Amino acid sequence: MALSIALAVSNRLLPIAGAFLCLMAAQLAVASCTPEPAPYASRIAVVR
């Protein structure tokens, strides 16, 4: 009985766990990319 309940719950959570793994992999891929440095011409000078 307990085994069948555990299997049913794990079958329901399997797609959710896969989605979380994909999201974590995507975050790691984006975090590993270095951002492009902003060109100095795009900075706005503050005049007082």
PDB file of C-alpha atoms in Angstrom:
ATOM      1  CA  MET A   1       0.000   0.000   0.000  1.00  0.00           C
ATOM      2  CA  ALA A   2       2.658   2.490   1.010  1.00  0.00           C
ATOM      3  CA  LEU A   3       4.783   1.509  -1.962  1.00  0.00           C
ATOM      4  CA  SER A   4       1.953   2.167  -4.415  1.00  0.00           C
ATOM      5  CA  ILE A   5       1.299   5.575  -2.838  1.00  0.00           C
ATOM      6  CA  ALA A   6       5.009   6.445  -3.032  1.00  0.00           C
ATOM      7  CA  LEU A   7       5.161   5.412  -6.689  1.00  0.00           C
ATOM      8  CA  ALA A   8       2.059   7.443  -7.544  1.00  0.00           C
ATOM      9  CA  VAL A   9       3.475  10.531  -5.858  1.00  0.00           C
ATOM     10  CA  SER A  10       6.858  10.096  -7.520  1.00  0.00           C
ATOM     11  CA  ASN A  11       5.196   9.697 -10.935  1.00  0.00           C
ATOM     12  CA  ARG A  12       3.336  12.970 -10.374  1.00  0.00           C
ATOM     13  CA  LEU A  13       6.439  14.834  -9.249  1.00  0.00           C
ATOM     14  CA  LEU A  14       8.716  13.530 -12.016  1.00  0.00           C
ATOM     15  CA  PRO A  15       7.797  16.228 -14.610  1.00  0.00           C
ATOM     16  CA  ILE A  16       8.112  18.945 -11.974  1.00  0.00           C
ATOM     17  CA  ALA A  17      11.551  17.694 -10.960  1.00  0.00           C
ATOM     18  CA  GLY A  18      12.601  17.641 -14.613  1.00  0.00           C
ATOM     19  CA  ALA A  19      11.429  21.215 -15.068  1.00  0.00           C
ATOM     20  CA  PHE A  20      13.415  22.342 -12.031  1.00  0.00           C
ATOM     21  CA  LEU A  21      16.525  20.609 -13.343  1.00  0.00           C
ATOM     22  CA  CYS A  22      16.123  22.350 -16.710  1.00  0.00           C
ATOM     23  CA  LEU A  23      15.701  25.727 -15.004  1.00  0.00           C
ATOM     24  CA  MET A  24      18.787  25.176 -12.868  1.00  0.00           C
ATOM     25  CA  ALA A  25      20.828  24.159 -15.919  1.00  0.00           C
ATOM     26  CA  ALA A  26      19.647  27.265 -17.779  1.00  0.00           C
ATOM     27  CA  GLN A  27      20.629  29.493 -14.854  1.00  0.00           C
ATOM     28  CA  LEU A  28      24.086  27.933 -14.727  1.00  0.00           C
ATOM     29  CA  ALA A  29      24.522  28.432 -18.472  1.00  0.00           C
ATOM     30  CA  VAL A  30      23.496  32.094 -18.275  1.00  0.00           C
ATOM     31  CA  ALA A  31      25.623  32.740 -15.181  1.00  0.00           C
ATOM     32  CA  SER A  32      28.717  31.305 -16.857  1.00  0.00           C
ATOM     33  CA  CYS A  33      28.509  33.835 -19.704  1.00  0.00           C
ATOM     34  CA  THR A  34      30.563  36.958 -19.128  1.00  0.00           C
ATOM     35  CA  PRO A  35      28.655  40.191 -19.688  1.00  0.00           C
ATOM     36  CA  GLU A  36      29.853  42.469 -22.451  1.00  0.00           C
ATOM     37  CA  PRO A  37      31.533  45.610 -21.140  1.00  0.00           C
ATOM     38  CA  ALA A  38      29.583  48.793 -21.763  1.00  0.00           C
ATOM     39  CA  PRO A  39      31.291  51.177 -24.173  1.00  0.00           C
ATOM     40  CA  TYR A  40      32.405  54.427 -22.637  1.00  0.00           C
ATOM     41  CA  ALA A  41      30.377  56.447 -25.166  1.00  0.00           C
ATOM     42  CA  SER A  42      27.127  55.100 -23.766  1.00  0.00           C
ATOM     43  CA  ARG A  43      27.769  56.459 -20.286  1.00  0.00           C
ATOM     44  CA  ILE A  44      25.973  59.669 -19.413  1.00  0.00           C
ATOM     45  CA  ALA A  45      28.021  62.427 -17.828  1.00  0.00           C
ATOM     46  CA  VAL A  46      26.448  64.088 -14.817  1.00  0.00           C
ATOM     47  CA  VAL A  47      26.762  67.886 -15.015  1.00  0.00           C
ATOM     48  CA  ARG A  48      26.233  69.917 -11.859  1.00  0.00           C
TER      49      ARG A  48
END
